[in-house]
Amino acid sequence: MDSDNTLRTPVRSLDQAVAIAIRRGLRLSDLALEYEAQESGRPTAEITADMNLRLAVMQASIEQGCQPGLYSRSGLTGPVGHLLAERERQHQRPTLAGRSVFLAARRAIAIVSVNAAMGRVVATPTAGSSGIVPAVLLTAAETLGLPSEAVVQALFTAGLIGLVIGNRATLSGAAGGCQAEVGSAAAMAAGAAAEMGGGSPEAVASAVGLVLQNSLGLICDPVAGLVEIPCIYRNAGFAAVALVMADLALAGVRLPLPADEVIDAMGQVGRLLPVEWRETAQGGLAATPTACRLARQLCGHTSCPRATR
Amino acid sequence: MSAHYRSIFDIIGPVMIGPSSSHTAGPARLGRVARNVLAGALAHQHPQAQPGLVRATLYGSLAATARGHGTDLALLGGLLGLAPDDPRLREADQLAAQAGLVVQWETGDRADLEQQNLPPTSIRLQVWPAPAPADDLPETPPAVDMLGVSVGGGSIEVRQINGFPVSFAADQPTLLVFHRDRPGVVAQVAMALARAGINLSQMSLGRKGRGRQALMVITTDQPIPIILTEQVRQLSSVDWVAVVETGYGGMLAWTPTTPCAHPSGR
């Protein structure tokens, strides 16, 4: 096969992947599956089965995350998934966000709540941002009336987008702030959802750029150093952003900036973020007086800046 | 400087126990690598050497949020041989106490980190075998002195082992061969692997000086059978051999866990 027509490791360009997909009349998910088979030497059936297993773990986390007794290990949050499931049942008072967005938010929260309880999740791309991709894709499948095979397929598109972001910029909150985790997860989810909605490879790339311009600059400031506040709520918020941006892309909205350049901008912003805003719990929400008190109470320590600073 | 993610499953995965891929799953995997290296280093004395005392130095963000991210439990779990998706990570502190594993937690100096050009999620693990020495500061040097990075998303990179600069991600079977710098050792090891039908995907070689201690790091496309490890260990210029587990072990045997109840006493 012509080397210009396949993905090679390390995958570093989404724009190039889009060009290849268009040339060959493939979806990005097909290209991603082909790449994984080539790279691992495993048959595609085995790879798809492996992804299916991960989807099962995601679904189990959603179920667990809506249990009434689910609290985080610290006790600081819970049982949020249950509260939202209850809210959904109140038919006289419909949710303001509408069924699809609310459901995605509820599912995202359920997964990250399980994560905060040291339960089992699939990191997509990280554990702190693990709610967004499954929530958005499962909700999109439901809205579009697609079977679970379509979700498995879309997970490959999401993975391909994540590979590019990880190899061009970063997926780590400690290196690039929350935009690198929650922002990347929402970009992956929006791109994959756009493909599920019948969008072209360009629509996928647009969805990625549209999400990242919403999340640019988002800092990582976990209260008491716990993956709870704001992480859990940001997963809900950016699940909604992902769905809306996927819709924008499907409506034909295109950014004049190539997706790769938007990803580079995210990487650059991450490098410029002060260390206090990169998962050290020394700035933002984590440095508020109440957060410092909670840190002392819950963990017996505080990583907050001293009063003299 | 960015990481090199190769597989789609590095991004959609790993399946893991929360709450943080970089601060929980990564450290669990680094702990397990240290355990594997220790087992290799002491294989000639004990067939299954276990960590007894570990001095864990956490740098940067890892040190700042270790407790909140369960980094302590994850590292303990990894040192006990648990995979990152093993629900027993939650009670790794109790398991460590039962196994007689003692950990001293240290906070690394940020200047030190920048000087060595290491990312803010680095961990140094100095490991002495069980039983843990009675005094807190053993006079013997650690059997394993390893520096690794949790690069994000559960991926790791091992950067130093016992003074040798290395670079491997432990996402493929990895063979570490500590040997003396003599002509032909590499050929002997490569030949042993070739005869077993094992393909090398990456190989690096470093030495402390001409004719002195050297380290070969080999990653392979196929699992490394124990009999092969034994063969390599018996080569005349080889001191010891360690096989690093890939760290995603438990996933395929996945079973639903009990819902995580709220903490006791609430």
XYZ file of C-alpha atoms in Angstrom:
575
model
C 0.000 0.000 0.000
C 1.210 3.486 -0.868
C 2.643 5.062 2.281
C 0.826 8.340 1.556
C -2.455 6.493 1.812
C -2.116 4.900 5.249
C -1.531 6.203 8.746
C 1.970 5.702 10.134
C 3.083 5.810 13.757
C 3.339 8.277 15.395
C 0.032 9.633 14.081
C 0.520 13.383 14.287
C -1.877 14.995 11.838
C -5.652 14.959 11.821
C -5.743 17.037 8.634
C -3.597 14.446 6.889
C -5.814 11.608 8.156
C -8.847 13.478 6.803
C -7.157 13.886 3.410
C -6.321 10.159 3.250
C -9.848 9.185 4.244
C -11.352 11.411 1.556
C -8.937 10.130 -1.117
C -9.818 6.555 -0.312
C -13.516 7.134 0.331
C -13.250 5.808 3.897
C -14.518 6.971 7.244
C -11.895 7.971 9.817
C -13.003 5.003 11.925
C -12.100 2.623 9.053
C -8.700 4.255 8.768
C -8.153 4.040 12.523
C -9.052 0.352 12.614
C -6.736 -0.350 9.681
C -3.932 1.545 11.456
C -4.421 -0.382 14.704
C -4.355 -3.720 12.855
C -1.184 -2.749 11.035
C 0.506 -1.430 14.150
C -0.394 -4.333 16.447
C -0.305 -7.172 13.935
C -3.674 -8.356 15.284
C -6.695 -9.213 13.127
C -9.404 -6.526 12.940
C -12.013 -8.872 14.437
C -9.901 -9.255 17.569
C -9.333 -5.498 17.831
C -13.047 -4.798 17.455
C -13.828 -7.400 20.129
C -11.334 -5.676 22.436
C -13.086 -2.347 21.881
C -16.444 -4.006 22.502
C -15.149 -5.158 25.896
C -14.233 -1.580 26.742
C -17.714 -0.430 25.775
C -19.109 -3.004 28.206
C -16.951 -1.549 30.991
C -18.220 1.947 30.103
C -21.840 0.816 30.263
C -21.251 -0.897 33.600
C -19.733 2.327 35.004
C -22.803 4.306 33.924
C -25.068 1.840 35.683
C -22.972 1.877 38.860
C -22.715 5.645 38.787
C -26.469 6.125 39.125
C -26.809 4.043 42.297
C -28.294 5.983 45.237
C -25.450 4.951 47.577
C -22.552 6.063 45.435
C -20.277 8.564 47.165
C -16.721 9.497 46.274
C -13.941 8.022 48.383
C -13.538 11.361 50.179
C -17.285 11.757 50.713
C -17.111 15.216 49.142
C -19.391 14.328 46.210
C -22.334 12.006 45.698
C -24.738 10.633 44.736
C -24.939 13.027 41.776
C -25.734 10.411 39.134
C -28.685 9.282 41.220
C -29.968 12.861 41.667
C -29.911 13.378 37.930
C -31.624 10.056 37.243
C -34.374 11.148 39.653
C -34.666 14.534 37.945
C -35.125 12.765 34.628
C -38.115 10.879 36.005
C -40.042 14.056 36.850
C -42.184 14.211 33.737
C -44.180 17.259 34.887
C -41.008 19.351 34.983
C -39.067 18.666 31.798
C -35.310 19.289 31.850
C -34.280 22.643 30.408
C -31.417 21.176 28.385
C -33.671 18.711 26.607
C -33.509 14.954 26.739
C -30.378 14.290 24.713
C -28.089 16.862 26.362
C -29.366 16.066 29.840
C -28.901 12.331 29.314
C -25.346 12.832 28.087
C -24.570 15.020 31.112
C -26.083 12.457 33.476
C -24.112 9.594 31.931
C -20.862 11.559 32.001
C -21.398 12.376 35.669
C -22.207 8.753 36.466
C -18.901 7.524 35.051
C -16.714 10.147 36.703
C -18.508 9.518 39.996
C -17.522 5.849 39.800
C -13.990 7.014 39.058
C -13.983 9.236 42.163
C -15.104 6.228 44.206
C -12.058 4.273 42.966
C -14.315 2.148 40.807
C -13.482 0.768 37.375
C -13.589 3.024 34.320
C -12.050 3.235 30.875
C -9.695 6.217 30.630
C -10.855 8.163 27.548
C -8.325 9.662 27.210
C -7.775 10.028 30.976
C -9.696 8.867 34.039
C -10.611 12.401 35.115
C -12.219 12.979 31.709
C -13.544 9.432 31.273
C -17.226 10.401 31.284
C -17.441 12.474 28.126
C -16.677 10.077 25.257
C -18.920 7.183 26.407
C -21.740 9.537 27.435
C -21.762 11.443 24.160
C -21.431 8.392 21.908
C -24.042 6.287 23.700
C -26.450 9.215 23.722
C -25.795 9.974 20.046
C -26.476 6.326 19.161
C -29.738 6.452 21.065
C -30.837 9.724 19.444
C -29.878 8.502 15.977
C -31.288 5.015 16.500
C -27.933 3.309 15.844
C -26.871 -0.095 17.252
C -23.972 -0.579 19.683
C -21.718 -1.599 16.758
C -21.864 2.041 15.661
C -20.614 3.128 19.084
C -17.716 0.659 18.893
C -16.840 2.022 15.466
C -17.046 5.636 16.653
C -14.700 4.805 19.540
C -11.977 4.207 16.926
C -12.568 7.692 15.500
C -12.395 9.123 19.018
C -9.169 7.187 19.605
C -7.615 8.485 16.400
C -8.390 12.087 17.366
C -6.882 11.448 20.808
C -3.722 9.960 19.266
C -3.159 13.144 17.263
C -3.797 15.421 20.260
C -1.501 13.326 22.481
C 1.275 13.249 19.914
C 1.014 16.932 18.918
C 0.129 18.527 22.252
C -0.621 16.657 25.484
C -3.380 14.698 27.214
C -2.078 15.309 30.713
C -3.568 17.850 33.109
C -0.215 18.133 34.852
C 1.389 19.128 31.573
C -1.392 21.146 29.908
C -4.235 21.819 32.339
C -7.852 20.647 32.125
C -8.109 21.675 28.466
C -5.718 18.774 27.730
C -8.019 16.266 29.460
C -11.633 17.425 29.383
C -11.045 19.559 26.280
C -9.428 16.649 24.439
C -12.139 14.219 25.554
C -14.879 16.552 24.295
C -13.025 17.043 20.991
C -12.745 13.263 20.586
C -16.414 12.812 21.456
C -17.651 15.580 19.139
C -15.591 14.315 16.195
C -16.778 10.744 16.683
C -20.405 11.859 17.160
C -20.199 13.904 13.948
C -19.132 10.743 12.117
C -22.026 8.819 13.685
C -24.355 11.546 12.448
C -23.220 10.892 8.899
C -20.660 13.694 8.791
C -17.747 13.649 6.361
C -14.121 13.433 7.595
C -13.997 17.240 7.273
C -17.016 17.529 9.554
C -15.137 15.401 12.103
C -12.112 17.717 11.953
C -14.380 20.758 12.265
C -16.071 19.353 15.348
C -12.623 18.868 16.925
C -11.593 22.453 16.229
C -14.945 23.833 17.379
C -14.726 22.066 20.740
C -11.107 22.995 21.404
C -11.788 26.676 20.837
C -14.382 26.380 23.603
C -12.060 24.662 26.067
C -8.841 26.570 25.365
C -7.255 27.808 28.576
C -9.247 25.610 30.927
C -7.094 25.116 34.030
C -6.708 22.026 36.226
C -7.484 23.127 39.794
C -8.835 20.104 41.707
C -10.191 20.943 45.153
C -8.148 19.105 47.808
C -6.286 17.429 44.969
C -9.268 15.147 44.417
C -10.597 14.229 40.974
C -14.041 15.515 41.975
C -14.542 19.276 42.006
C -14.571 20.633 39.323
C -13.781 17.471 37.315
C -17.144 15.748 37.717
C -19.167 18.796 36.687
C -16.862 19.701 33.827
C -17.442 16.249 32.362
C -21.166 17.038 32.303
C -20.681 20.506 30.843
C -18.322 19.392 28.107
C -20.479 16.398 27.176
C -23.084 19.049 26.317
C -20.511 21.172 24.469
C -19.457 18.105 22.455
C -23.023 17.359 21.343
C -23.696 20.976 20.385
C -20.404 21.326 18.472
C -21.034 18.042 16.649
C -24.361 19.510 15.553
C -22.618 22.681 14.366
C -20.178 20.602 12.331
C -23.030 18.529 10.905
C -24.790 21.754 9.922
C -21.765 22.553 7.782
C -19.913 25.020 10.024
C -16.202 25.005 9.091
C -13.360 26.839 10.819
C -10.824 28.605 8.613
C -8.144 27.192 10.963
C -7.017 23.596 10.304
C -7.665 21.205 13.237
C -3.920 20.535 13.643
C -3.264 24.233 14.232
C -6.022 24.450 16.845
C -4.504 21.420 18.587
C -1.081 23.118 18.503
C -2.646 26.223 20.042
C -3.963 24.063 22.876
C -0.473 22.609 23.396
C 1.061 26.079 23.455
C -1.500 27.428 25.930
C -0.799 24.386 28.112
C 2.914 25.036 28.167
C 2.283 28.665 29.147
C -0.049 27.795 32.042
C 1.605 28.415 35.402
C 2.309 25.269 37.404
C -0.316 26.332 40.003
C -2.984 25.612 37.367
C -1.658 22.260 36.259
C -2.982 19.597 38.646
C -0.967 20.798 41.629
C -4.057 21.964 43.561
C -2.309 25.271 44.276
C -4.472 27.654 42.265
C -7.973 28.373 41.036
C -10.776 26.650 42.955
C -8.214 24.581 44.877
C -6.686 27.701 46.453
C -9.946 29.134 47.800
C -10.146 29.346 51.619
C -12.848 26.674 51.743
C -10.919 24.316 49.475
C -7.844 24.711 51.677
C -9.924 23.894 54.753
C -11.401 20.852 52.999
C -7.916 19.710 52.003
C -6.803 19.829 55.623
C -9.937 18.039 56.839
C -10.007 15.315 54.203
C -6.362 14.612 53.536
C -4.703 15.917 56.684
C -2.589 18.253 54.614
C -2.885 21.196 52.346
C -0.964 21.961 49.240
C -2.332 25.490 49.167
C 0.059 28.426 48.967
C 1.107 29.769 52.347
C -0.631 32.901 53.592
C 2.554 34.893 53.120
C 2.606 34.298 49.378
C 8.289 17.487 24.131
C 5.270 15.284 23.715
C 4.638 11.641 24.373
C 4.412 9.072 21.627
C 1.103 7.313 21.718
C 1.040 4.409 19.280
C -2.136 2.451 19.904
C -5.768 3.534 19.772
C -6.080 1.572 23.033
C -3.603 3.946 24.710
C -6.315 6.574 24.186
C -9.494 4.475 24.645
C -8.034 2.851 27.712
C -6.586 1.614 29.888
C -9.406 0.008 31.813
C -8.463 1.080 35.286
C -9.420 1.791 38.858
C -9.899 5.546 39.364
C -9.480 8.321 39.996
C -6.603 9.434 37.756
C -4.903 7.824 34.781
C -1.689 9.762 35.315
C -1.765 9.739 39.122
C -3.305 6.276 39.747
C -2.969 3.924 36.751
C 0.485 5.219 35.754
C 1.957 4.867 39.265
C 0.390 1.381 39.616
C 2.185 0.335 36.443
C 5.467 1.926 37.540
C 5.196 0.062 40.846
C 4.744 -3.196 38.998
C 7.761 -2.544 36.778
C 9.870 -1.985 39.914
C 8.568 -5.269 41.336
C 9.455 -7.100 38.102
C 12.953 -5.614 38.040
C 13.508 -6.593 41.681
C 12.414 -10.162 40.962
C 14.954 -10.300 38.128
C 17.755 -8.721 40.166
C 17.401 -11.238 42.987
C 16.338 -14.304 40.998
C 19.629 -16.057 41.818
C 18.941 -15.730 45.583
C 15.151 -16.044 45.877
C 12.985 -17.458 43.145
C 10.280 -14.884 43.960
C 11.788 -11.862 45.656
C 9.199 -9.385 46.941
C 9.657 -5.718 47.772
C 10.122 -5.198 51.532
C 11.060 -1.549 51.835
C 10.450 1.092 49.219
C 11.496 4.692 49.279
C 9.105 6.418 46.912
C 10.013 9.947 45.863
C 7.142 11.771 44.195
C 7.842 14.869 42.171
C 5.810 17.902 41.148
C 2.106 17.405 40.659
C 2.261 13.795 41.863
C 3.561 14.890 45.251
C 1.077 17.762 45.496
C -2.013 15.636 44.961
C -0.850 12.107 45.839
C -3.382 11.407 48.573
C -6.372 12.821 46.693
C -5.520 10.833 43.579
C -4.912 7.537 45.370
C -1.319 7.586 44.123
C -0.178 6.008 47.378
C -2.605 3.082 47.072
C -1.812 2.643 43.385
C 1.940 2.509 43.906
C 1.526 0.041 46.770
C -0.789 -2.074 44.616
C 1.656 -2.068 41.740
C 4.518 -3.018 44.036
C 2.341 -5.911 45.234
C 1.859 -6.995 41.630
C -1.711 -5.779 41.073
C -2.775 -4.638 37.598
C -4.176 -1.085 37.191
C -7.727 -2.424 36.794
C -7.651 -4.617 39.907
C -10.349 -3.485 42.386
C -8.064 -4.593 45.241
C -6.064 -1.386 44.609
C -8.640 0.258 46.895
C -7.351 -1.687 49.878
C -3.695 -1.849 48.832
C -2.600 -0.267 52.128
C -4.069 -3.207 54.059
C -2.620 -5.723 51.604
C 0.803 -4.085 51.939
C 0.634 -4.303 55.717
C -0.230 -8.009 55.443
C 2.641 -8.561 53.010
C 5.105 -6.690 55.242
C 5.772 -3.999 52.657
C 6.932 -0.695 54.122
C 6.971 2.496 52.065
C 8.711 5.741 52.952
C 7.151 8.675 51.122
C 9.408 11.514 50.057
C 8.729 14.689 48.133
C 11.208 15.363 45.375
C 12.848 18.692 44.728
C 11.395 20.547 41.769
C 14.784 22.048 40.845
C 16.169 18.522 40.677
C 13.400 17.646 38.219
C 14.049 20.592 35.936
C 17.792 20.000 35.997
C 17.291 16.466 34.697
C 14.683 17.679 32.203
C 12.014 15.402 33.675
C 8.248 16.021 33.400
C 6.210 17.032 36.480
C 4.873 13.510 36.952
C 8.063 11.621 37.801
C 8.546 8.996 40.484
C 11.738 7.512 41.891
C 11.441 4.079 43.463
C 14.272 2.645 45.530
C 13.451 -0.908 46.450
C 14.932 -3.246 49.041
C 13.731 -6.870 49.140
C 11.560 -8.368 51.886
C 11.867 -8.727 54.763
C 12.009 -4.983 55.389
C 15.110 -4.001 57.357
C 14.434 -3.097 60.996
C 15.926 0.386 60.759
C 14.465 3.037 58.527
C 17.680 3.753 56.694
C 19.271 0.562 55.411
C 23.020 0.714 54.893
C 22.942 -1.429 51.801
C 22.103 0.312 48.540
C 18.675 -0.508 47.113
C 18.479 -3.578 44.864
C 16.475 -1.497 42.409
C 16.747 2.241 41.902
C 14.314 3.255 39.210
C 13.079 6.564 37.854
C 9.902 6.610 35.813
C 7.421 9.077 34.419
C 3.657 8.824 34.306
C 3.241 10.617 30.997
C -0.576 10.843 31.037
C -3.543 8.685 30.125
C -2.047 5.734 32.039
C 1.025 5.564 29.814
C 4.431 5.392 31.467
C 8.051 5.749 30.514
C 10.899 4.253 32.521
C 13.869 6.626 32.337
C 16.554 5.214 34.652
C 17.314 1.843 36.177
C 20.215 1.411 38.605
C 22.108 4.296 37.086
C 21.501 3.356 33.457
C 19.558 5.804 31.312
C 16.764 3.849 29.591
C 13.577 4.661 27.744
C 10.779 2.148 27.516
C 7.016 2.307 27.891
C 6.318 -1.234 29.186
C 3.426 -1.505 26.723
C 5.097 -4.429 24.968
C 6.959 -7.383 26.501
C 10.295 -5.984 27.650
C 13.466 -7.862 28.517
C 16.195 -6.174 30.565
C 19.579 -7.880 30.348
C 22.229 -6.652 32.784
C 25.575 -7.904 31.560
C 29.260 -7.146 31.264
C 30.471 -5.228 28.230
C 32.093 -8.026 26.173
C 32.099 -8.704 22.442
C 29.335 -11.058 21.303
C 26.866 -10.773 24.199
C 24.312 -8.930 22.094
C 24.628 -11.552 19.344
C 24.101 -14.377 21.861
C 20.957 -12.767 23.271
C 19.618 -11.920 19.819
C 20.272 -15.487 18.692
C 18.412 -16.952 21.688
C 15.404 -14.754 20.862
C 15.588 -15.613 17.166
C 15.627 -19.358 17.912
C 12.471 -18.916 19.997
C 10.810 -17.155 17.038
C 10.602 -13.848 18.877
C 10.801 -10.637 16.884
C 12.529 -7.599 18.383
C 10.681 -4.332 17.966
C 13.187 -2.098 19.747
C 16.570 -2.480 21.337
C 18.888 -0.154 23.179
C 22.267 -0.653 24.754
C 24.101 1.343 27.399
C 27.199 0.792 29.526
C 28.869 2.370 32.514
C 32.253 2.259 30.779
C 34.292 0.123 28.467
C 34.371 -3.479 29.684
C 32.152 -2.615 32.669
C 28.471 -3.181 33.478
C 26.058 -2.794 30.600
C 22.302 -2.963 30.083
C 20.355 -4.173 27.068
C 16.673 -3.181 26.840
C 14.758 -5.263 24.331
C 11.072 -4.949 23.490
C 9.478 -7.771 21.551
C 6.365 -8.437 19.506
C 5.704 -11.761 21.245
C 5.537 -12.681 24.933
C 8.874 -13.769 26.387
C 8.705 -17.371 27.692
C 10.311 -18.169 31.064
C 12.560 -20.800 29.509
C 14.096 -18.145 27.286
C 14.695 -15.832 30.229
C 16.533 -18.734 31.895
C 18.669 -19.329 28.805
C 19.694 -15.696 28.638
C 20.383 -15.610 32.376
C 22.828 -18.510 31.989
C 24.953 -16.815 29.329
C 28.447 -16.331 30.761
C 28.598 -12.537 30.540
C 25.052 -11.976 31.765
C 24.601 -10.895 35.394
C 20.835 -10.868 35.610
C 17.682 -10.602 33.574
C 14.283 -9.084 34.256
C 11.041 -9.398 32.308
C 8.636 -6.484 32.565
C 4.909 -7.200 32.466
C 2.904 -5.040 30.117
C 0.576 -3.851 32.844
C -2.844 -4.325 31.290
C -3.039 -7.860 32.652
C -6.345 -8.258 34.426
C -8.514 -6.601 31.830
C -9.489 -9.540 29.696
C -10.712 -11.430 32.733
C -13.006 -8.545 33.537
C -15.969 -9.192 35.792
C -18.388 -6.610 37.153
C -17.339 -5.320 40.546
C -19.639 -4.620 43.421
C -20.931 -1.047 43.387
C -18.579 1.176 45.333
C -20.374 1.980 48.524
C -19.762 5.253 50.275
C -16.865 5.258 52.722
C -17.533 3.388 55.946
C -18.391 5.550 58.911
C -20.354 8.031 56.899
